[in-house]
CSV table of C-alpha atoms and ligand atoms in Angstrom, one decimal:
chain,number,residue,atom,x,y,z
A,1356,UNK,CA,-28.2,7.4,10.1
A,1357,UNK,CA,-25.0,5.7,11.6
A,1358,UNK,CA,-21.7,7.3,11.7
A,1359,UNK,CA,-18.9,6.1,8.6
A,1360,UNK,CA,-17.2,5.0,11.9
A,1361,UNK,CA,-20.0,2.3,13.4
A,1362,UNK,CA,-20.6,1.4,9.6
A,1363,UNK,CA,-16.7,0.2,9.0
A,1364,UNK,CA,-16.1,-1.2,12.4
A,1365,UNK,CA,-19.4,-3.5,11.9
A,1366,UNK,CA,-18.1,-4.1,8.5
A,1367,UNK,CA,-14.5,-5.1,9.0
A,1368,UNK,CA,-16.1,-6.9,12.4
A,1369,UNK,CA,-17.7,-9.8,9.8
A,1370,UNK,CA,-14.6,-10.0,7.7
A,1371,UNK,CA,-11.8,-12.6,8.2
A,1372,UNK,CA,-8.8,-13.5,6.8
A,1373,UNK,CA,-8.9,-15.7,4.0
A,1374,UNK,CA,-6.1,-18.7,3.5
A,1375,UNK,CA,-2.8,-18.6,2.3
A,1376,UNK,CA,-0.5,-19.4,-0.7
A,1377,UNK,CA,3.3,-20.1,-1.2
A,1378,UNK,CA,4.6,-17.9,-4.2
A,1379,UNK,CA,8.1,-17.1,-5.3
A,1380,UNK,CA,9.4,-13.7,-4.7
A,1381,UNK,CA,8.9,-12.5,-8.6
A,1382,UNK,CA,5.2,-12.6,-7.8
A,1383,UNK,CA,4.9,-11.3,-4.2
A,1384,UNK,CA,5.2,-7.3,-5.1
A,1385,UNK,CA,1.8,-5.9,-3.3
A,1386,UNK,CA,1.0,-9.5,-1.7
A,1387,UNK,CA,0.6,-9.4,1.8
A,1388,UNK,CA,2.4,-11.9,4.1
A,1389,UNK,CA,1.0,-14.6,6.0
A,1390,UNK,CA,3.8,-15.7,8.3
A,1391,UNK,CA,7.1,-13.7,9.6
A,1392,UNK,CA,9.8,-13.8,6.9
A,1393,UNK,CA,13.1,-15.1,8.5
A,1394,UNK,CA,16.2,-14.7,7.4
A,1395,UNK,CA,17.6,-18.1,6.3
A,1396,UNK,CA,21.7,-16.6,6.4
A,1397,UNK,CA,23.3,-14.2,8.3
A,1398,UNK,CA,24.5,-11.1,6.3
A,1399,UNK,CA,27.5,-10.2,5.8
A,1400,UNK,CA,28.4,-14.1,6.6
A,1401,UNK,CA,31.4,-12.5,8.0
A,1402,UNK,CA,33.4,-9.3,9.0
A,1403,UNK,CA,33.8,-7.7,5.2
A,1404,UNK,CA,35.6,-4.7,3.6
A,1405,UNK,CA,33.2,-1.8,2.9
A,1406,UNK,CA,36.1,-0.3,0.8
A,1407,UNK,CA,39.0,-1.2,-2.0
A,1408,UNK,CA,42.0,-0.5,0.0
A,1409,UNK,CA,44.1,-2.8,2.2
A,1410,UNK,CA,43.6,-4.8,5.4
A,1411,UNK,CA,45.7,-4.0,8.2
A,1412,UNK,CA,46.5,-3.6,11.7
A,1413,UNK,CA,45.1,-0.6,13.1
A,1414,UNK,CA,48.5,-0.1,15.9
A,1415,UNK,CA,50.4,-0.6,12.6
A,1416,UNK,CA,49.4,2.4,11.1
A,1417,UNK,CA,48.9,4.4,14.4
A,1418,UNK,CA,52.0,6.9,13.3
A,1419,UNK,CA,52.0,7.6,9.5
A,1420,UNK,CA,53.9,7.4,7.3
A,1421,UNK,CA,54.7,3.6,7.4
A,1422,UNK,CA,55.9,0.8,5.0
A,1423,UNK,CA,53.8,-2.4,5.0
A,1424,UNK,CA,54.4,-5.7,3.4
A,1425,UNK,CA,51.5,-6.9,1.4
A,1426,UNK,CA,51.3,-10.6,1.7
A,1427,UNK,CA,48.2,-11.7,0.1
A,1428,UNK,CA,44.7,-10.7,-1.7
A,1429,UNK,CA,41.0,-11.1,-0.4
A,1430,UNK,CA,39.0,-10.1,-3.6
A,1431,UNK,CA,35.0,-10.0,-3.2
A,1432,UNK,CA,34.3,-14.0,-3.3
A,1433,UNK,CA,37.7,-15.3,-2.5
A,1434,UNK,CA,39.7,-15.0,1.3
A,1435,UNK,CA,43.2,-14.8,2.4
A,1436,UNK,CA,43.7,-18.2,4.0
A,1437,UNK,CA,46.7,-16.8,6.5
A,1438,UNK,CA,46.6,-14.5,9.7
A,1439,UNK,CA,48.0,-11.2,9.3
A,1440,UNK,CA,50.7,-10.3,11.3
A,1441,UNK,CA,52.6,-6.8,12.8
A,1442,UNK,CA,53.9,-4.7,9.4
A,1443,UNK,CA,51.7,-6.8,7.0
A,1444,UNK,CA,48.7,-5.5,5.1
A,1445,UNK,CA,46.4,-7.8,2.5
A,1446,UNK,CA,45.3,-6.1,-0.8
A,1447,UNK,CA,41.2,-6.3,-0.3
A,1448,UNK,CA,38.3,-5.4,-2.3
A,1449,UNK,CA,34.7,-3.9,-1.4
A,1450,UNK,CA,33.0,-7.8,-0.2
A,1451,UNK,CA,36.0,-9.1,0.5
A,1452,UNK,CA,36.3,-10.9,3.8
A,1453,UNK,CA,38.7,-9.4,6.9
A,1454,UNK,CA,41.6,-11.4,6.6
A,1455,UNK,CA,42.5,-13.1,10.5
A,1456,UNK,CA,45.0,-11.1,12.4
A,1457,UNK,CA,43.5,-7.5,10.7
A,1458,UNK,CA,40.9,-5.1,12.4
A,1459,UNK,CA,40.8,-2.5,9.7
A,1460,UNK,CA,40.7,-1.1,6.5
A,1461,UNK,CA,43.2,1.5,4.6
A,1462,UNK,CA,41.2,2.8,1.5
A,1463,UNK,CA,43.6,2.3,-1.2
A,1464,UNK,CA,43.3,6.5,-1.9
A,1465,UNK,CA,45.5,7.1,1.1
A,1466,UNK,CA,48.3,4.4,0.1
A,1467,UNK,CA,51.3,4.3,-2.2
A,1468,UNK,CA,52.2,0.8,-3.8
A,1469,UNK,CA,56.1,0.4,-3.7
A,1470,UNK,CA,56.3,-3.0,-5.2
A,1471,UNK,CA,55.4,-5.6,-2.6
A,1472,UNK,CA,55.1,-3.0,0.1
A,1473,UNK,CA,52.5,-0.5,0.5
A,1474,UNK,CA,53.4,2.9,1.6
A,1475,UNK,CA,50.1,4.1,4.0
A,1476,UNK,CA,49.8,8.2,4.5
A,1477,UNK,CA,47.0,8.6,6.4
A,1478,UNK,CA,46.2,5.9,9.3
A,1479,UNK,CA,42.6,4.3,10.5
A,1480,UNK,CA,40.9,3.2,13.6
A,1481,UNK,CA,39.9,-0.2,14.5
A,1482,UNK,CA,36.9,-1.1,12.8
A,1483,UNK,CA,37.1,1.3,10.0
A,1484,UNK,CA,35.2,0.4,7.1
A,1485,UNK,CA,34.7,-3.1,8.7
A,1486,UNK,CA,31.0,-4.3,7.9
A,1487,UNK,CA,30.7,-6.9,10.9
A,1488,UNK,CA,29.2,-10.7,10.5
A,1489,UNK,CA,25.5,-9.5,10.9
A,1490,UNK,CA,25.6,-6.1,10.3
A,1491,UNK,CA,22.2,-6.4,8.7
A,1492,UNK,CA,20.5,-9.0,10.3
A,1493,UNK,CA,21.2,-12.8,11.7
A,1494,UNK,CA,20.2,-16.2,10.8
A,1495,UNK,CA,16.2,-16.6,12.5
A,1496,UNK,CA,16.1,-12.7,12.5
A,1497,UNK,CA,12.7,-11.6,11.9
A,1498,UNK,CA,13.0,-9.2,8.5
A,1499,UNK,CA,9.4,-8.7,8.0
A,1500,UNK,CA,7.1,-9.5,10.0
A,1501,UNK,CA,3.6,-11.5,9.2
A,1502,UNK,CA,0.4,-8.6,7.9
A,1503,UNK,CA,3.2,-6.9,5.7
A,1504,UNK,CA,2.4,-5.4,3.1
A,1505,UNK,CA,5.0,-6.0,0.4
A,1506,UNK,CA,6.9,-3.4,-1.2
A,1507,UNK,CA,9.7,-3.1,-3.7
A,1508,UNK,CA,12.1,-2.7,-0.9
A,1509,UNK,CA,11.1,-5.7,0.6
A,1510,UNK,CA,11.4,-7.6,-2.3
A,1511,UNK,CA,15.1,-6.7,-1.9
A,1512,UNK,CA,15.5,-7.7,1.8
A,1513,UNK,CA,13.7,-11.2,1.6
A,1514,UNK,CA,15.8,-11.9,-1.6
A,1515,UNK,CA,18.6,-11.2,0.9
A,1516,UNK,CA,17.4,-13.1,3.4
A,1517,UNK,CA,17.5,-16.0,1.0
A,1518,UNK,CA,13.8,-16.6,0.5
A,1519,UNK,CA,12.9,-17.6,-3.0
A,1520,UNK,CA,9.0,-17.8,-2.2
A,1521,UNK,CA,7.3,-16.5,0.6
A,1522,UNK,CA,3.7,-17.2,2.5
A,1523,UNK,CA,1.2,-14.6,1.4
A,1524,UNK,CA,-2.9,-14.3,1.8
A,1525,UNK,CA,-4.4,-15.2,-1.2
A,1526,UNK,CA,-6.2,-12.7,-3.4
A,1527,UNK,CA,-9.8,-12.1,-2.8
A,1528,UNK,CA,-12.3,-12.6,-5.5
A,1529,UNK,CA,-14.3,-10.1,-5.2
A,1530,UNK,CA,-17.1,-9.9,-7.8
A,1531,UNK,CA,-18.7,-6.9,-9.6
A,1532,UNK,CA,-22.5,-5.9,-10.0
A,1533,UNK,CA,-23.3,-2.7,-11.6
A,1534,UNK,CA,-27.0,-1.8,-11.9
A,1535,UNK,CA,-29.3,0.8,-13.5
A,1536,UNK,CA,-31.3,0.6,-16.8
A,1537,UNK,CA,-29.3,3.9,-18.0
A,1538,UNK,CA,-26.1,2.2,-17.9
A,1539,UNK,CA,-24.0,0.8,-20.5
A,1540,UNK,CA,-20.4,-0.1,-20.9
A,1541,UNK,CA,-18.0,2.0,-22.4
A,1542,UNK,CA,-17.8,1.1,-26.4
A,1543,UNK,CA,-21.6,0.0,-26.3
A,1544,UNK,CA,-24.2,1.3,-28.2
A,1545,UNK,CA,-26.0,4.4,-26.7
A,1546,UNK,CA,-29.4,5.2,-26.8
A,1547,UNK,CA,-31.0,8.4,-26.4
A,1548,UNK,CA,-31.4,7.9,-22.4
A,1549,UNK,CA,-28.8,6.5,-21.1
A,1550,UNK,CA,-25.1,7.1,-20.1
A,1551,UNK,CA,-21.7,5.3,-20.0
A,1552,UNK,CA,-21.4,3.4,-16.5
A,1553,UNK,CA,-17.6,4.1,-14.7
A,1554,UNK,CA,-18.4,2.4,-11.5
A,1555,UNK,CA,-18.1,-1.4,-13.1
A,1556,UNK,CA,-14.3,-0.5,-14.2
A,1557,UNK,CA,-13.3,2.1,-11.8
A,1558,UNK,CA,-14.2,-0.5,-9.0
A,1559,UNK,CA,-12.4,-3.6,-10.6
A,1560,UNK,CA,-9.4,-1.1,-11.1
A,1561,UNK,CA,-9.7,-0.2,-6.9
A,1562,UNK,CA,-10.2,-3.5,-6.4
A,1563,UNK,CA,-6.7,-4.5,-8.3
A,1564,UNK,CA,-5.1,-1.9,-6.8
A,1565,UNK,CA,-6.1,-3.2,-3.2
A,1566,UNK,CA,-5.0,-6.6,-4.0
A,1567,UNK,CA,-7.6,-8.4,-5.0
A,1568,UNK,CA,-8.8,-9.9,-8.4
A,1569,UNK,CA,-12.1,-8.2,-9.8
A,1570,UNK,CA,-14.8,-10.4,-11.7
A,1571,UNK,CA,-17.2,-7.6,-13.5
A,1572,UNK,CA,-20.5,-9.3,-13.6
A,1573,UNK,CA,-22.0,-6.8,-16.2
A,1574,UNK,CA,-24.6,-4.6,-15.7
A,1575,UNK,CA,-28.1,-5.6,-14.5
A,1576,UNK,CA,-31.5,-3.6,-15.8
A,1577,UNK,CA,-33.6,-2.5,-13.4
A,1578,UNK,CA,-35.5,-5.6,-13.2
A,1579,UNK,CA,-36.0,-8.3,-10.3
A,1580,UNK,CA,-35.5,-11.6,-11.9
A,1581,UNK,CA,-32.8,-10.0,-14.4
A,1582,UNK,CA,-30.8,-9.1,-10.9
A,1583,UNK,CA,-31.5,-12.0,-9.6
A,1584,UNK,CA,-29.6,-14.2,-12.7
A,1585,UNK,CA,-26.6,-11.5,-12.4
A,1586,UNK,CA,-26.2,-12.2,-9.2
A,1587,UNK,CA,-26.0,-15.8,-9.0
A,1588,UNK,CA,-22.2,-14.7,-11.0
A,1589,UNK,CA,-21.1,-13.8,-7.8
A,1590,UNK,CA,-20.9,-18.0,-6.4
A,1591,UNK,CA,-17.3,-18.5,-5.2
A,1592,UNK,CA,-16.4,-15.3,-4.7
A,1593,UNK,CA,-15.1,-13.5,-1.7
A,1594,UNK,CA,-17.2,-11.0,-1.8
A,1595,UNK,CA,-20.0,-9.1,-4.1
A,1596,UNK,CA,-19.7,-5.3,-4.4
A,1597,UNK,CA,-22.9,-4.2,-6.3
A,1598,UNK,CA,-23.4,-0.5,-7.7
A,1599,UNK,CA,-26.4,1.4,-7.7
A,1600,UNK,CA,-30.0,0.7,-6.9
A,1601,UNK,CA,-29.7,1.3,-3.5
A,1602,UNK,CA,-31.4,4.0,-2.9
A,1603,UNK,CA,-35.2,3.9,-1.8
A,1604,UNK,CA,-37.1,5.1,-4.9
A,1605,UNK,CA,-39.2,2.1,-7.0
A,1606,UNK,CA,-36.6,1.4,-9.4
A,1607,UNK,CA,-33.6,0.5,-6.5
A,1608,UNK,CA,-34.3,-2.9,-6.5
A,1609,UNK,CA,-31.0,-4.5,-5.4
A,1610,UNK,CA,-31.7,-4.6,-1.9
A,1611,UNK,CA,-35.3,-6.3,-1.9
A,1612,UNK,CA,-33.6,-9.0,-4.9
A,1613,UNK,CA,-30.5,-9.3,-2.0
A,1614,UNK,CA,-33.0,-10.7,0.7
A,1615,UNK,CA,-35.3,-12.9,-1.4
A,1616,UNK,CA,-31.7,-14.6,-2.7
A,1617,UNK,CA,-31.5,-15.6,1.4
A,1618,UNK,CA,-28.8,-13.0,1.9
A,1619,UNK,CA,-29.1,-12.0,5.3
A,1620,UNK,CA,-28.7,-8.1,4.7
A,1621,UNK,CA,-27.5,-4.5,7.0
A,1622,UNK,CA,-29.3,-1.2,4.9
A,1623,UNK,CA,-28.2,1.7,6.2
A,1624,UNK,CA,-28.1,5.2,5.8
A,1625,UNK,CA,-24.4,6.7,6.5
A,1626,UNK,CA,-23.6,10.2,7.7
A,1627,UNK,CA,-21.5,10.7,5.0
A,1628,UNK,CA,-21.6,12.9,1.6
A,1629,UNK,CA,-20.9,11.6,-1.1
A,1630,UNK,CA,-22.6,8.3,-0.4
A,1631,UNK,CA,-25.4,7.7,1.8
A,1632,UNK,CA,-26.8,4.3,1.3
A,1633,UNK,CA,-24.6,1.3,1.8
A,1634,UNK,CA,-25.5,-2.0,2.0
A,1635,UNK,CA,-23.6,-4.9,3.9
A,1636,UNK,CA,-24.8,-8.2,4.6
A,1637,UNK,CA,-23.4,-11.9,3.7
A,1638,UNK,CA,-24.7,-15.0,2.0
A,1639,UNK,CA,-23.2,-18.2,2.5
A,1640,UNK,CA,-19.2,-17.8,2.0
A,1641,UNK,CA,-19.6,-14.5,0.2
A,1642,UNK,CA,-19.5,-10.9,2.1
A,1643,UNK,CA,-22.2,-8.2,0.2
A,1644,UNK,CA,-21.1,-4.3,-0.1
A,1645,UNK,CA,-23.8,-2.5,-1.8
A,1646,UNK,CA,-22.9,0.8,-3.1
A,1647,UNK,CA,-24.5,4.0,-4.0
A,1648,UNK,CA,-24.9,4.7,-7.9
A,1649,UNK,CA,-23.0,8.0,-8.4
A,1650,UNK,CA,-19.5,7.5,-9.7
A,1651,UNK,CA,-17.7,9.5,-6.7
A,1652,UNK,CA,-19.9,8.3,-4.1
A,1653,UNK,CA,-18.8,4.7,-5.4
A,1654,UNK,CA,-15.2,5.5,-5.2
A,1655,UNK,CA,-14.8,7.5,-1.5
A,1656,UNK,CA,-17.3,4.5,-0.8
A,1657,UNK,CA,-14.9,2.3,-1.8
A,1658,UNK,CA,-12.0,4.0,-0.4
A,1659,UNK,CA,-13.7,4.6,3.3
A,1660,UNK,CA,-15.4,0.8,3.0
A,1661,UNK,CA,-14.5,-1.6,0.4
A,1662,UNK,CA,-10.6,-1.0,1.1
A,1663,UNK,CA,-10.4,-2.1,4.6
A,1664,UNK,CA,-13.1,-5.1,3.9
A,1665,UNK,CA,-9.7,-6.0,1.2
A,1666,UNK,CA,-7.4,-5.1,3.8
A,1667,UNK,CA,-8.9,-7.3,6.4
A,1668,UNK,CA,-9.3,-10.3,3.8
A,1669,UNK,CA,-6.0,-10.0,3.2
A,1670,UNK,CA,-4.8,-9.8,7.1
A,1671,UNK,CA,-3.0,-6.2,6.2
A,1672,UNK,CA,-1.5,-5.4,9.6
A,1673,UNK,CA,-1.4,-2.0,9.0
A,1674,UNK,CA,-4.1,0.5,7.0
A,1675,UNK,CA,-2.6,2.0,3.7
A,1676,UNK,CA,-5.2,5.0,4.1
A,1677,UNK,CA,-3.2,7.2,5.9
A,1678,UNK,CA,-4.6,10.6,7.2
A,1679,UNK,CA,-2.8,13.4,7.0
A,1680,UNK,CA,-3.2,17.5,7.5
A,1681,UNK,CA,-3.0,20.3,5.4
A,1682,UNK,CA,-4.4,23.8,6.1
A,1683,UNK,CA,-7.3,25.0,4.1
A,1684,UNK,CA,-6.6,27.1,1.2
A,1685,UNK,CA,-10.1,28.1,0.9
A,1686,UNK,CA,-13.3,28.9,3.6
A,1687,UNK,CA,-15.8,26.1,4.1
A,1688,UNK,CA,-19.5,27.2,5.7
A,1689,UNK,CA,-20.2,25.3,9.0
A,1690,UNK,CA,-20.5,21.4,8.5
A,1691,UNK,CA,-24.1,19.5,9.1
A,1692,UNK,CA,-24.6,16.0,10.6
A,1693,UNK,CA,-22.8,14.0,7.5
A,1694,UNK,CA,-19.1,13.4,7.6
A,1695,UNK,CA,-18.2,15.0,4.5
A,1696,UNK,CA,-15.4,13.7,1.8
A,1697,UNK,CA,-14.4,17.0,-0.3
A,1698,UNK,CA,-11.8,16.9,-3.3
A,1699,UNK,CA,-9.3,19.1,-3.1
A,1700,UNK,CA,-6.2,20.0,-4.7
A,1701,UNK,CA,-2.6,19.6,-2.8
A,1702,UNK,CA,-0.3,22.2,-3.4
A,1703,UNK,CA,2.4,23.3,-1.1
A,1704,UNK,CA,3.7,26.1,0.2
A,1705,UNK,CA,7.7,26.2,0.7
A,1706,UNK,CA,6.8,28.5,4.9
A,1707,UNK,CA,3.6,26.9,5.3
A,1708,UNK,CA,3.6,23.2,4.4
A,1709,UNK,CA,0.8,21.4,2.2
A,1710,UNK,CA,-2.1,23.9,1.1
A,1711,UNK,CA,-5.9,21.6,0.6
A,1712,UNK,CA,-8.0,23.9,-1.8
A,1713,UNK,CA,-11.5,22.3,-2.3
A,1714,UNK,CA,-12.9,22.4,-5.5
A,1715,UNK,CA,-15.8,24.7,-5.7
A,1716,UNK,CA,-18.5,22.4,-6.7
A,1717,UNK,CA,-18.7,19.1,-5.2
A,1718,UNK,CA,-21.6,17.2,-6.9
A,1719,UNK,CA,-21.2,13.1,-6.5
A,1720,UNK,CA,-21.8,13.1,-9.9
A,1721,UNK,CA,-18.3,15.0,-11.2
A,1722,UNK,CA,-15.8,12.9,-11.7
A,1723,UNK,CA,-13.1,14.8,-13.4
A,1724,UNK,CA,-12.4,16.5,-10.3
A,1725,UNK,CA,-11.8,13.1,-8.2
A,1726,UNK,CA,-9.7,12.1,-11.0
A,1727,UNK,CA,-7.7,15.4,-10.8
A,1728,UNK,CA,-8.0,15.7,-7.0
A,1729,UNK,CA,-5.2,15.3,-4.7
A,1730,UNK,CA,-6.8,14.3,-1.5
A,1731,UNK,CA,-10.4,14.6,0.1
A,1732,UNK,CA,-10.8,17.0,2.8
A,1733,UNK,CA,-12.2,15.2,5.5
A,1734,UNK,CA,-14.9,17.3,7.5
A,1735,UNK,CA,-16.7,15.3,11.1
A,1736,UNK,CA,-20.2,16.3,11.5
A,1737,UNK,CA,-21.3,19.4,12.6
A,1738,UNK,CA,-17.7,20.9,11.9
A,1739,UNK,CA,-17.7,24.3,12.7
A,1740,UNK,CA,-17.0,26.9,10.0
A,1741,UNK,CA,-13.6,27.1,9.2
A,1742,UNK,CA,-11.4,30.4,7.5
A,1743,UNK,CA,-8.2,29.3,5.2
A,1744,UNK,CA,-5.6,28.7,6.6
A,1745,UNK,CA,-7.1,26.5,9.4
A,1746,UNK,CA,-5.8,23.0,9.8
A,1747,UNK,CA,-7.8,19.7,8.2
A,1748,UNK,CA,-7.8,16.5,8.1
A,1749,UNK,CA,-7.2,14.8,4.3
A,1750,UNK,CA,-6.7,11.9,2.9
A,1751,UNK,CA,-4.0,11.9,0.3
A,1752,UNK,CA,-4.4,10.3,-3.2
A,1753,UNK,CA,-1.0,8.1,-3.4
A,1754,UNK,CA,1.1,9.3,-6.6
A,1755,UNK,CA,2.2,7.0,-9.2
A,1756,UNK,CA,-0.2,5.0,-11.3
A,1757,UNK,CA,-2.4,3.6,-8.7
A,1758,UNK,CA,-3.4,7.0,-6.9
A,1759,UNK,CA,-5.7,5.8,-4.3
B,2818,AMP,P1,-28.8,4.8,-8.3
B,2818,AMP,O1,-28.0,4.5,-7.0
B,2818,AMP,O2,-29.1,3.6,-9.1
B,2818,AMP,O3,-30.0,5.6,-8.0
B,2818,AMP,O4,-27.9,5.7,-9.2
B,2818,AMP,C1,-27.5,7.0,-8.7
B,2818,AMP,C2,-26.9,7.8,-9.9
B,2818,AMP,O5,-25.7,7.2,-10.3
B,2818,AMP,C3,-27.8,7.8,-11.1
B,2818,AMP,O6,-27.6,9.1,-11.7
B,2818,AMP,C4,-27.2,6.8,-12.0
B,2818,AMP,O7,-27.4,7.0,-13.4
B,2818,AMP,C5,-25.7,6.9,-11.7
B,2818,AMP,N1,-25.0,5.6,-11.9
B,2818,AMP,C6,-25.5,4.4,-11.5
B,2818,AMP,N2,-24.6,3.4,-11.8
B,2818,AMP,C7,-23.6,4.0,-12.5
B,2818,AMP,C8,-22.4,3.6,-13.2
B,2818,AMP,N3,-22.1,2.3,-13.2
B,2818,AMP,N4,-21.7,4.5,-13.8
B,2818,AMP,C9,-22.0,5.8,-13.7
B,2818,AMP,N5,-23.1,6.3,-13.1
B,2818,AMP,C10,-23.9,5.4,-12.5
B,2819,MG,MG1,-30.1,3.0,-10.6
């Protein structure tokens, strides 16, 4: 067996980036960019009132209170063309540019308007509710830099920056082979022996969710030359994620069918629980991630391997896994030689922090509790025994729709 570590760094090791695409920034949420976005303008263009009040001369209003003339207007997309002078204030507006000759603003709350003059109770300091030219960030500035991942925020800032499209990696194709003579879709007809297959839907979703663009290939019997016709779906794509069959008993078939179709192909068995088998290999153009048959092995597969293989594709400068730690709100025995993935529930205590409470029965098979986990609990091999209370490591399910 080979440590979940060796098995992803060999993995992510024979994956490259793939190209690149222009698209405008309506489409770009979740893409990932290919070059440093740089601003285009400098924001604010100018020195700009953060407030509605009145521009003045800071040594004007030094002793309060004091009459000043108000000569002018700088709304929000207009200026006052003249230069301020001693005992002069200009009527501005939040956006409004700093009129020459003034170095502050008076927020119109702490004035009383006497006519054409203004009278100003409570004085300012230079700079007051000034936003400088370039406050947020100068012409050429590097706002986000290439391997972003983009979010809603950033969406904001490159629209700022005056970027209407940006560079991102395009979207792997990743293809989808489930397996198994037990297996059909969702809505088929059932017979007697068989069940409804998850792994062909849950993976596209993951897949989605990383990024890519899912192709589901359908499901394949248990049978050489029927594999063998599924898989030739899989042309063109980026990569081939197959599901089940990989064990060693006489009806796993998917790695023996892999070989003969000239992929050159890694089995191994991973310390890991759920998921033991995993198969990596390539042929031609298209990367091969063979997956074990039970529904939560697929998934923390998928999460621990197929995930970075996206995140690589797509030239992701930073993970979006994130580990995290909780303390146990539950004993676990002593661990053995597999790295072990355990759901767990999140709850949090308001002196203690985040409380992981494992589910009691952990059988790759269950997948209501992945679906109503929080996290996994994330045990190395040969963990000792561990009382509640005791710090872990987890993985946290993201919130909102996605929750990977
Ligand atoms: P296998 O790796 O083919 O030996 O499958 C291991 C277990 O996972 C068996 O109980 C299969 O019935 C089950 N399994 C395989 N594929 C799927 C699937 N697409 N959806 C749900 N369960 C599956
Ligand atoms: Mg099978």
């Amino acid at each position: 067996m080979i440590s979940v570590e060796e098995a992803r760094t060999r993995i992510c090791a024979a994956i490259r980036p793939l190209g690149s695409e222009q698209v405008g920034l309506g489409e770009a949420l979740g893409r990932v960019l290919a070059e440093d976005a740089v601003a285009r303008v400098t924001q604010p263009p100018a020195a700009m009132s953060a407030m509605d009040g009145y521009a003045v001369r800071a040594a004007d209003v030094a002793t309060v209170p004091v009459r000043l003339t108000v000569v002018g207007e700088a709304p929000a997309g207009g200026a006052f063309e003249g230069t301020l002078r001693a005992g002069e204030a200009v009527r501005i507006f939040t956006g409004g540019p700093l009129p020459a000759g003034a170095d502050s603003i008076v927020i119109q709350e702490n004035v009383t308007v006497e006519g054409d003059k203004v009278l100003v109770r409570e004085g300012t300091t230079a700079g007051r509710y000034v936003r400088p030219a370039g406050l947020d960030f100068k012409a050429g500035d590097v706002g986000l830099p290439c391997g972003r991942l983009l979010t809603v925020r950033d969406i904001g800032l490159a629209a700022a920056m005056n970027l209407p499209w940006l560079r991102v990696t395009r979207r792997p194709r990743i293809a989808i082979l489930s397996t198994g003579d037990e297996i059909v879709m969702p809505g088929e007809p059932i017979g007697p022996n068989q069940i409804v297959g998850s792994n062909g839907l849950s993976l596209a979703a993951f897949v989605t969710a990383c990024g890519g663009t899912a192709l589901h290939l359908g499901i394949a019997p248990d049978d050489r030359a029927a594999l063998k016709q599924m898989m030739a779906g899989a042309a063109g794509a980026d990569l081939l994620v197959t599901s089940g069959g990989a064990s060693v008993g006489e009806h796993d078939l998917v790695h023996g069918v892999l070989r003969e179709h000239g992929m050159s192909l890694d089995f191994w068995q991973i310390a890991m629980r759920p998921g033991k088998p995993v198969m990596f290999g390539r042929f031609g153009t298209t990367a091969v991630l063979g997956m074990p048959g039970n529904p939560v092995s697929t998934l923390v597969c998928a999460l621990v391997f197929l995930r970075p293989v996206i995140e690589t594709m797509l030239g992701q400068a930073e993970p979006d896994a994130r580990t995290a730690t909780a303390l146990l709100g539950a004993d676990l025995p002593a661990n053995d030689r597999r790295q072990d993935y355990l759901r767990a529930e999140l709850t949090y205590d308001p002196q203690r922090g985040a409380v992981a409470t494992p589910f009691g029965r952990q059988d790759s098979a269950m997948l209501r509790t992945l679906a109503h986990a929080d996290c996994l609990i994330v045990r190395p091999p040969y963990a000792e025994a561990a009382a509640a209370g005791t710090t872990v490591a987890i993985l946290p399910f993201s919130g909102g729709t996605i929750g990977i």
